[in-house]
CSV table of C-alpha atoms in Angstrom, one decimal:
chain,number,residue,atom,x,y,z
A,1,MET,CA,-17.5,31.8,3.0
A,2,THR,CA,-19.5,33.9,0.6
A,3,ASP,CA,-22.9,33.4,-1.0
A,4,ALA,CA,-21.5,31.8,-4.1
A,5,THR,CA,-19.7,28.9,-2.3
A,6,ARG,CA,-22.5,28.6,0.2
A,7,ASP,CA,-25.1,27.9,-2.6
A,8,ILE,CA,-22.8,25.4,-4.2
A,9,GLU,CA,-21.9,23.7,-0.8
A,10,ALA,CA,-25.6,23.5,0.0
A,11,LEU,CA,-26.2,21.8,-3.3
A,12,ILE,CA,-23.4,19.3,-2.7
A,13,ASP,CA,-24.8,18.5,0.8
A,14,LEU,CA,-28.2,17.8,-0.7
A,15,MET,CA,-26.7,15.7,-3.5
A,16,ALA,CA,-24.7,13.7,-1.0
A,17,ARG,CA,-27.9,12.5,0.6
A,18,LEU,CA,-28.8,10.5,-2.5
A,19,PRO,CA,-28.2,6.7,-2.3
A,20,GLY,CA,-25.0,5.8,-4.1
A,21,LEU,CA,-23.4,9.2,-3.8
A,22,GLY,CA,-21.1,10.3,-1.0
A,23,PRO,CA,-19.6,13.7,-0.3
A,24,ARG,CA,-16.8,13.2,-2.8
A,25,SER,CA,-19.0,11.9,-5.7
A,26,ALA,CA,-21.6,14.5,-4.9
A,27,ARG,CA,-18.9,17.2,-5.4
A,28,ARG,CA,-17.9,15.6,-8.7
A,29,ALA,CA,-21.5,15.5,-9.8
A,30,VAL,CA,-22.1,19.2,-8.9
A,31,LEU,CA,-18.9,20.3,-10.7
A,32,HIS,CA,-20.2,18.4,-13.8
A,33,LEU,CA,-23.6,20.0,-13.4
A,34,ILE,CA,-22.1,23.5,-13.2
A,35,LYS,CA,-20.0,22.9,-16.3
A,36,LYS,CA,-23.1,21.7,-18.1
A,37,ARG,CA,-25.5,24.2,-16.4
A,38,GLY,CA,-27.3,25.0,-19.7
A,39,GLN,CA,-27.7,21.5,-21.2
A,40,LEU,CA,-28.0,19.4,-18.1
A,41,MET,CA,-28.4,21.3,-14.8
A,42,ALA,CA,-31.3,23.5,-15.7
A,43,PRO,CA,-33.4,20.7,-17.4
A,44,LEU,CA,-32.6,18.4,-14.4
A,45,ALA,CA,-33.8,21.1,-11.9
A,46,ARG,CA,-37.0,21.6,-13.9
A,47,ALA,CA,-37.7,17.8,-14.2
A,48,MET,CA,-37.0,17.4,-10.5
A,49,ALA,CA,-39.3,20.3,-9.5
A,50,GLU,CA,-42.0,18.9,-11.8
A,51,VAL,CA,-41.9,15.3,-10.3
A,52,ALA,CA,-41.6,16.7,-6.8
A,53,THR,CA,-44.9,18.6,-7.3
A,54,THR,CA,-46.9,15.9,-9.2
A,55,ALA,CA,-45.7,12.6,-7.9
A,56,ARG,CA,-47.9,10.8,-5.4
A,57,GLU,CA,-48.5,7.3,-3.9
A,58,CYS,CA,-51.4,5.3,-5.4
A,59,ALA,CA,-54.1,5.0,-2.7
A,60,ASN,CA,-54.8,1.5,-3.9
A,61,CYS,CA,-51.5,-0.2,-4.5
A,62,GLY,CA,-48.8,2.2,-3.3
A,63,ASN,CA,-47.1,2.6,-6.7
A,64,PHE,CA,-45.9,6.1,-7.7
A,65,GLY,CA,-47.9,8.1,-10.3
A,66,ILE,CA,-49.4,11.6,-10.7
A,67,ALA,CA,-53.1,10.6,-9.8
A,68,ASP,CA,-54.6,9.3,-6.6
A,69,ILE,CA,-55.1,6.0,-8.4
A,70,CYS,CA,-52.1,4.8,-10.5
A,71,ASP,CA,-52.3,3.8,-14.2
A,72,ILE,CA,-51.9,0.1,-13.4
A,73,CYS,CA,-54.8,0.1,-11.0
A,74,ARG,CA,-57.0,2.1,-13.5
A,75,ASP,CA,-56.2,-0.2,-16.4
A,76,PRO,CA,-59.2,-2.5,-16.9
A,77,ARG,CA,-57.1,-5.0,-18.8
A,78,ARG,CA,-55.1,-5.6,-15.7
A,79,ALA,CA,-58.1,-6.8,-13.6
A,80,THR,CA,-57.0,-10.4,-14.0
A,81,GLY,CA,-57.8,-11.5,-10.4
A,82,GLU,CA,-54.1,-11.6,-9.6
A,83,ILE,CA,-52.3,-9.4,-7.2
A,84,CYS,CA,-48.5,-9.4,-7.0
A,85,VAL,CA,-47.2,-8.4,-3.6
A,86,VAL,CA,-43.9,-6.5,-3.5
A,87,GLU,CA,-41.8,-4.8,-0.8
A,88,ASP,CA,-41.1,-1.6,-2.6
A,89,VAL,CA,-41.9,0.5,-5.7
A,90,ALA,CA,-38.5,-0.4,-7.1
A,91,ASP,CA,-39.5,-4.1,-7.1
A,92,LEU,CA,-42.8,-3.2,-8.9
A,93,TRP,CA,-40.8,-1.4,-11.6
A,94,ALA,CA,-38.4,-4.4,-11.8
A,95,MET,CA,-41.4,-6.7,-12.3
A,96,GLU,CA,-42.8,-4.4,-15.0
A,97,ARG,CA,-39.5,-4.4,-16.8
A,98,GLY,CA,-39.9,-8.2,-17.1
A,99,HIS,CA,-43.2,-7.7,-19.0
A,100,ALA,CA,-44.3,-11.1,-17.6
A,101,PHE,CA,-47.0,-10.1,-15.1
A,102,LYS,CA,-50.4,-8.8,-16.4
A,103,GLY,CA,-52.3,-8.3,-13.1
A,104,ARG,CA,-52.1,-5.6,-10.4
A,105,TYR,CA,-49.7,-5.0,-7.6
A,106,HIS,CA,-49.6,-4.3,-3.9
A,107,VAL,CA,-46.6,-2.5,-2.5
A,108,LEU,CA,-46.1,-3.3,1.2
A,109,GLY,CA,-43.6,-0.5,1.9
A,110,GLY,CA,-41.1,-2.8,3.6
A,111,THR,CA,-41.0,-6.1,5.4
A,112,LEU,CA,-42.0,-7.3,8.9
A,113,SER,CA,-39.1,-6.7,11.3
A,114,ALA,CA,-39.2,-7.4,15.0
A,115,LEU,CA,-35.9,-5.5,15.4
A,116,ASP,CA,-37.2,-2.3,13.8
A,117,ALA,CA,-40.7,-2.7,15.4
A,118,ILE,CA,-42.4,-3.0,12.0
A,119,GLY,CA,-45.6,-5.0,12.3
A,120,PRO,CA,-48.4,-5.8,9.8
A,121,ASP,CA,-50.2,-2.4,10.4
A,122,GLU,CA,-47.1,-0.5,9.3
A,123,LEU,CA,-47.0,-2.4,6.0
A,124,ARG,CA,-50.4,-2.0,4.3
A,125,ILE,CA,-51.0,-5.7,5.0
A,126,PRO,CA,-54.6,-5.0,6.3
A,127,HIS,CA,-55.2,-3.1,3.1
A,128,LEU,CA,-54.0,-6.1,1.1
A,129,LEU,CA,-56.4,-8.4,2.9
A,130,SER,CA,-59.3,-6.1,2.2
A,131,ARG,CA,-58.3,-5.8,-1.5
A,132,VAL,CA,-58.3,-9.6,-1.8
A,133,LYS,CA,-62.0,-9.6,-0.8
A,134,SER,CA,-63.2,-6.5,-2.6
A,135,GLU,CA,-61.4,-7.0,-5.9
A,136,GLY,CA,-62.4,-10.7,-6.3
A,137,ILE,CA,-58.8,-11.9,-6.3
A,138,SER,CA,-58.1,-15.5,-7.1
A,139,GLU,CA,-54.3,-15.6,-6.8
A,140,VAL,CA,-51.9,-13.7,-4.6
A,141,ILE,CA,-48.3,-13.9,-5.9
A,142,LEU,CA,-45.7,-13.1,-3.2
A,143,ALA,CA,-42.8,-11.5,-5.0
A,144,LEU,CA,-40.8,-10.6,-1.9
A,145,ASN,CA,-37.0,-10.5,-1.7
A,146,ALA,CA,-35.3,-13.7,-0.9
A,147,THR,CA,-34.0,-12.3,2.4
A,148,VAL,CA,-34.9,-13.6,5.9
A,149,ASP,CA,-37.3,-10.6,6.5
A,150,GLY,CA,-38.8,-11.0,3.1
A,151,GLN,CA,-39.6,-14.7,3.5
A,152,THR,CA,-40.9,-14.1,7.1
A,153,THR,CA,-43.3,-11.5,5.7
A,154,ALA,CA,-44.3,-13.9,2.8
A,155,HIS,CA,-45.1,-16.7,5.4
A,156,TYR,CA,-47.1,-14.3,7.5
A,157,ILE,CA,-49.2,-13.1,4.6
A,158,ALA,CA,-49.8,-16.7,3.4
A,159,ASP,CA,-51.0,-17.6,6.9
A,160,ARG,CA,-53.3,-14.6,7.0
A,161,LEU,CA,-54.8,-15.6,3.6
A,162,ASP,CA,-55.3,-19.2,4.6
A,163,GLY,CA,-59.0,-19.9,4.3
A,164,ALA,CA,-59.7,-16.8,2.3
A,165,GLY,CA,-60.3,-18.9,-0.9
A,166,VAL,CA,-57.3,-17.6,-2.8
A,167,THR,CA,-54.3,-19.4,-4.2
A,168,VAL,CA,-51.1,-18.0,-2.7
A,169,THR,CA,-48.0,-18.5,-4.7
A,170,SER,CA,-44.4,-17.2,-4.6
A,171,LEU,CA,-41.8,-16.6,-7.2
A,172,ALA,CA,-39.9,-19.8,-8.1
A,173,GLN,CA,-36.5,-20.6,-6.8
A,174,GLY,CA,-34.2,-19.0,-9.2
A,175,VAL,CA,-34.0,-15.8,-7.3
A,176,PRO,CA,-30.5,-16.0,-5.8
A,177,ILE,CA,-30.4,-16.3,-2.0
A,178,GLY,CA,-29.8,-12.9,-0.5
A,179,GLY,CA,-30.6,-11.3,-3.9
A,180,GLU,CA,-32.8,-8.3,-4.4
A,181,LEU,CA,-35.3,-8.0,-7.2
A,182,ASP,CA,-34.2,-4.5,-8.3
A,183,TYR,CA,-30.7,-6.0,-9.1
A,184,LEU,CA,-31.9,-9.0,-11.1
A,185,ASP,CA,-31.9,-9.2,-14.9
A,186,ASP,CA,-35.3,-9.2,-16.6
A,187,GLY,CA,-35.0,-12.8,-17.9
A,188,THR,CA,-34.5,-14.2,-14.4
A,189,ILE,CA,-37.6,-12.3,-13.2
A,190,SER,CA,-39.7,-13.6,-16.0
A,191,ALA,CA,-38.5,-17.2,-15.5
A,192,ALA,CA,-39.2,-17.0,-11.7
A,193,LEU,CA,-42.7,-15.7,-12.3
A,194,ARG,CA,-43.6,-18.5,-14.8
A,195,ALA,CA,-42.3,-21.1,-12.4
A,196,ARG,CA,-44.2,-19.8,-9.3
A,197,ARG,CA,-45.3,-22.4,-6.8
A,198,SER,CA,-48.1,-22.9,-4.3
A,199,VAL,CA,-46.9,-22.0,-0.8
B,1,MET,CA,-46.7,4.8,-21.3
B,2,THR,CA,-48.5,7.7,-19.6
B,3,ASP,CA,-47.5,11.2,-18.6
B,4,ALA,CA,-46.7,10.1,-15.0
B,5,THR,CA,-44.1,7.5,-16.0
B,6,ARG,CA,-42.8,9.6,-18.8
B,7,ASP,CA,-41.9,12.4,-16.4
B,8,ILE,CA,-40.2,10.0,-14.0
B,9,GLU,CA,-38.4,8.2,-16.8
B,10,ALA,CA,-37.2,11.6,-18.2
B,11,LEU,CA,-35.9,12.4,-14.7
B,12,ILE,CA,-34.1,9.1,-14.5
B,13,ASP,CA,-32.5,9.6,-17.9
B,14,LEU,CA,-31.2,13.0,-16.8
B,15,MET,CA,-29.9,11.7,-13.5
B,16,ALA,CA,-28.1,8.9,-15.3
B,17,ARG,CA,-26.0,11.5,-17.1
B,18,LEU,CA,-24.3,12.5,-13.8
B,19,PRO,CA,-20.8,11.1,-13.3
B,20,GLY,CA,-20.8,8.1,-11.0
B,21,LEU,CA,-24.5,7.2,-11.7
B,22,GLY,CA,-25.7,4.7,-14.2
B,23,PRO,CA,-29.3,3.9,-15.3
B,24,ARG,CA,-29.7,1.5,-12.3
B,25,SER,CA,-28.4,3.8,-9.6
B,26,ALA,CA,-30.2,6.8,-11.2
B,27,ARG,CA,-33.5,4.8,-10.8
B,28,ARG,CA,-32.7,4.1,-7.2
B,29,ALA,CA,-31.8,7.8,-6.6
B,30,VAL,CA,-35.1,8.9,-8.2
B,31,LEU,CA,-37.2,6.5,-6.2
B,32,HIS,CA,-35.4,7.8,-3.0
B,33,LEU,CA,-36.2,11.3,-4.2
B,34,ILE,CA,-39.9,10.6,-4.8
B,35,LYS,CA,-40.2,9.0,-1.3
B,36,LYS,CA,-38.6,12.1,0.2
B,37,ARG,CA,-40.2,14.6,-2.2
B,38,GLY,CA,-41.0,17.1,0.5
B,39,GLN,CA,-37.8,17.0,2.5
B,40,LEU,CA,-35.2,16.3,-0.2
B,41,MET,CA,-36.5,16.5,-3.8
B,42,ALA,CA,-38.1,19.9,-3.7
B,43,PRO,CA,-35.1,21.6,-1.8
B,44,LEU,CA,-32.7,19.9,-4.2
B,45,ALA,CA,-34.6,21.1,-7.3
B,46,ARG,CA,-34.6,24.6,-5.9
B,47,ALA,CA,-30.9,24.6,-5.0
B,48,MET,CA,-30.1,23.2,-8.5
B,49,ALA,CA,-32.2,25.8,-10.3
B,50,GLU,CA,-30.5,28.6,-8.2
B,51,VAL,CA,-27.0,27.4,-8.9
B,52,ALA,CA,-27.8,26.8,-12.6
B,53,THR,CA,-28.9,30.5,-12.9
B,54,THR,CA,-26.2,32.1,-10.8
B,55,ALA,CA,-23.1,30.1,-11.3
B,56,ARG,CA,-20.5,31.4,-13.7
B,57,GLU,CA,-16.8,31.0,-14.5
B,58,CYS,CA,-14.4,33.5,-13.1
B,59,ALA,CA,-13.1,35.6,-16.1
B,60,ASN,CA,-9.7,35.8,-14.4
B,61,CYS,CA,-8.9,32.3,-13.0
B,62,GLY,CA,-11.7,30.0,-14.2
B,63,ASN,CA,-13.0,29.1,-10.8
B,64,PHE,CA,-16.8,28.9,-10.3
B,65,GLY,CA,-18.7,31.6,-8.5
B,66,ILE,CA,-21.6,33.9,-8.8
B,67,ALA,CA,-19.8,37.0,-10.0
B,68,ASP,CA,-17.7,37.7,-13.1
B,69,ILE,CA,-14.6,37.7,-10.9
B,70,CYS,CA,-14.5,35.0,-8.1
B,71,ASP,CA,-14.0,35.6,-4.4
B,72,ILE,CA,-10.4,34.3,-4.4
B,73,CYS,CA,-9.4,36.7,-7.2
B,74,ARG,CA,-11.2,39.6,-5.5
B,75,ASP,CA,-9.6,38.9,-2.0
B,76,PRO,CA,-6.7,41.5,-1.6
B,77,ARG,CA,-5.1,39.2,1.0
B,78,ARG,CA,-4.5,36.6,-1.6
B,79,ALA,CA,-2.4,38.9,-3.9
B,80,THR,CA,0.8,37.2,-2.7
B,81,GLY,CA,2.5,37.1,-6.1
B,82,GLU,CA,1.9,33.3,-6.3
B,83,ILE,CA,-0.3,31.6,-8.9
B,84,CYS,CA,-1.2,27.9,-8.5
B,85,VAL,CA,-2.0,26.3,-11.9
B,86,VAL,CA,-4.5,23.4,-11.8
B,87,GLU,CA,-6.2,21.4,-14.5
B,88,ASP,CA,-9.8,21.6,-13.2
B,89,VAL,CA,-12.0,23.4,-10.6
B,90,ALA,CA,-12.1,20.1,-8.7
B,91,ASP,CA,-8.4,20.4,-8.2
B,92,LEU,CA,-8.7,24.0,-7.0
B,93,TRP,CA,-11.3,22.9,-4.5
B,94,ALA,CA,-9.0,20.1,-3.3
B,95,MET,CA,-6.1,22.6,-2.8
B,96,GLU,CA,-8.4,24.9,-0.9
B,97,ARG,CA,-9.5,22.0,1.4
B,98,GLY,CA,-5.8,21.7,2.3
B,99,HIS,CA,-5.7,25.3,3.6
B,100,ALA,CA,-2.0,25.4,2.7
B,101,PHE,CA,-2.0,27.8,-0.3
B,102,LYS,CA,-2.7,31.5,0.3
B,103,GLY,CA,-2.2,32.8,-3.3
B,104,ARG,CA,-4.4,32.8,-6.3
B,105,TYR,CA,-5.2,30.1,-8.9
B,106,HIS,CA,-5.4,29.6,-12.6
B,107,VAL,CA,-7.6,26.8,-13.9
B,108,LEU,CA,-6.4,25.5,-17.3
B,109,GLY,CA,-9.6,23.5,-18.1
B,110,GLY,CA,-7.7,20.4,-19.1
B,111,THR,CA,-4.3,19.2,-20.3
B,112,LEU,CA,-2.5,19.4,-23.6
B,113,SER,CA,-3.4,16.4,-25.7
B,114,ALA,CA,-2.2,15.7,-29.2
B,115,LEU,CA,-4.8,12.8,-29.5
B,116,ASP,CA,-7.8,15.0,-28.6
B,117,ALA,CA,-6.3,18.0,-30.5
B,118,ILE,CA,-6.1,20.2,-27.4
B,119,GLY,CA,-3.4,22.8,-27.8
B,120,PRO,CA,-2.4,25.7,-25.6
B,121,ASP,CA,-5.1,28.0,-26.9
B,122,GLU,CA,-7.8,25.6,-25.8
B,123,LEU,CA,-6.4,25.7,-22.3
B,124,ARG,CA,-6.2,29.3,-21.1
B,125,ILE,CA,-2.4,29.1,-21.3
B,126,PRO,CA,-2.1,32.4,-23.1
B,127,HIS,CA,-4.2,34.0,-20.4
B,128,LEU,CA,-1.9,32.5,-17.7
B,129,LEU,CA,1.1,34.1,-19.4
B,130,SER,CA,-0.5,37.5,-19.6
B,131,ARG,CA,-1.6,37.2,-15.9
B,132,VAL,CA,2.0,36.5,-14.9
B,133,LYS,CA,3.0,39.8,-16.4
B,134,SER,CA,0.1,41.9,-15.3
B,135,GLU,CA,-0.3,40.7,-11.7
B,136,GLY,CA,3.5,40.9,-10.9
B,137,ILE,CA,3.7,37.2,-10.2
B,138,SER,CA,7.0,35.9,-8.7
B,139,GLU,CA,6.2,32.2,-8.5
B,140,VAL,CA,4.1,29.9,-10.6
B,141,ILE,CA,3.3,26.6,-8.8
B,142,LEU,CA,2.3,23.8,-11.2
B,143,ALA,CA,-0.2,21.6,-9.4
B,144,LEU,CA,-1.1,19.3,-12.3
B,145,ASN,CA,-2.0,15.7,-12.1
B,146,ALA,CA,0.9,13.2,-12.1
B,147,THR,CA,-0.3,11.7,-15.4
B,148,VAL,CA,1.6,11.8,-18.7
B,149,ASP,CA,-0.7,14.5,-20.1
B,150,GLY,CA,-0.5,16.5,-16.9
B,151,GLN,CA,3.3,16.4,-16.8
B,152,THR,CA,3.6,17.2,-20.5
B,153,THR,CA,1.5,20.3,-19.9
B,154,ALA,CA,3.6,21.2,-16.9
B,155,HIS,CA,6.8,21.0,-19.0
B,156,TYR,CA,5.2,23.1,-21.8
B,157,ILE,CA,4.2,25.9,-19.3
B,158,ALA,CA,7.6,25.8,-17.7
B,159,ASP,CA,9.2,26.2,-21.1
B,160,ARG,CA,6.9,29.1,-22.0
B,161,LEU,CA,7.7,30.9,-18.7
B,162,ASP,CA,11.5,30.5,-19.2
B,163,GLY,CA,13.0,34.0,-19.2
B,164,ALA,CA,9.8,35.6,-17.8
B,165,GLY,CA,11.6,36.3,-14.5
B,166,VAL,CA,9.3,34.0,-12.4
B,167,THR,CA,10.2,30.9,-10.3
B,168,VAL,CA,8.4,27.9,-11.6
B,169,THR,CA,7.8,25.0,-9.1
B,170,SER,CA,5.7,21.9,-9.0
B,171,LEU,CA,4.2,19.9,-6.1
B,172,ALA,CA,6.6,17.5,-4.5
B,173,GLN,CA,6.2,13.8,-5.5
B,174,GLY,CA,6.5,11.1,-2.8
B,175,VAL,CA,4.8,8.9,-0.3
B,176,PRO,CA,1.3,10.2,0.6
B,177,ILE,CA,0.7,11.0,4.3
B,178,GLY,CA,-0.5,7.7,5.9
B,179,GLY,CA,0.5,5.8,2.8
B,180,GLU,CA,2.0,2.3,3.1
B,181,LEU,CA,5.0,1.4,1.0
B,182,ASP,CA,3.6,-2.0,0.3
B,183,TYR,CA,0.5,-0.5,-1.5
B,184,LEU,CA,2.4,2.1,-3.5
B,185,ASP,CA,3.3,1.8,-7.2
B,186,ASP,CA,7.0,1.4,-8.1
B,187,GLY,CA,7.1,4.8,-9.8
B,188,THR,CA,6.1,6.6,-6.6
B,189,ILE,CA,8.6,4.8,-4.5
B,190,SER,CA,11.4,5.6,-7.0
B,191,ALA,CA,10.4,9.2,-7.1
B,192,ALA,CA,10.3,9.4,-3.3
B,193,LEU,CA,13.7,7.8,-3.1
B,194,ARG,CA,15.2,10.2,-5.6
B,195,ALA,CA,13.7,13.2,-3.8
B,196,ARG,CA,14.8,12.0,-0.3
B,197,ARG,CA,15.5,14.6,2.3
B,198,SER,CA,17.8,14.8,5.3
B,199,VAL,CA,15.9,14.1,8.5
């Protein structure tokens, strides 16, 4: 094997580590990139290097941005006293696409899981509890996935917030059982947010 | 929209142009990359920039490499007098994975297509004919896809090589290794029956 194929094979191996791509589709993608190396591959490499350098996690909510505190947390119009709790940044983006929520977010980074030994301290739950006090929050909206782990986590957070003087709500039924936010259409997310119920 | 999300959105748009990825899976891939920006995103950006700069098409056969003439064309052990004609570099790589062919290749870059106005001159067919003379080729193996356009192209090339003093062959058609008759299309079964061999 020579340097040429080694470079290309290394690129295919890296591409195959992306979700949704296997070895075969990674090879197809790399062939496509080489054919369009001027129009697509070079700009993609630059965009990726740029984001790899600048992207960071918001120290407050866990969203991705280029500053220590993300745009949503810095936006004074979003200090509505409402925090929407999501599992993942993908879910935050899905909520934002719905354009229905005007408050701030808190990204847990996963769900409680006894099997994977993930407890509250692995999930930024303590940070959520302190934000509820320090930011004068009146309502915590639990927008967790309608999976067993998601609902377990929602109940745990509702328990911990019991007596903290905040309303705890969750997205309305309408999220399909076993469904994940990132795969829902925007209208369903908006409807579920409007119909949120007290836990 | 701020610079942060604009950079990330631009990256998602570029990723969505890869074959096999749509807007949704591109978003998932970019989120995964941002989470693993140190271990995966930065190395991937570097590998992509490297290949975008160095990759080029072999002036002889059309394979991808980092030199004007690719490794296969430069390898004296592969001057066997056999040329394997394929539609695309992906097919060349598939043949190489089989480790069964020891000669050289010729990548057409597509198939003849009246609908898309693709004639012989768009396909490096004239170059194939001149290689057959200049490289002292004794056998041309047509490894084109078993589609209508692929077979039309194979027949055209066989016609053009008639009288050039070379043997023209094509890959055998039949039941794939491990294939089950019940899942095969009728055309394949008919072809395999017509080409049956003595055991």
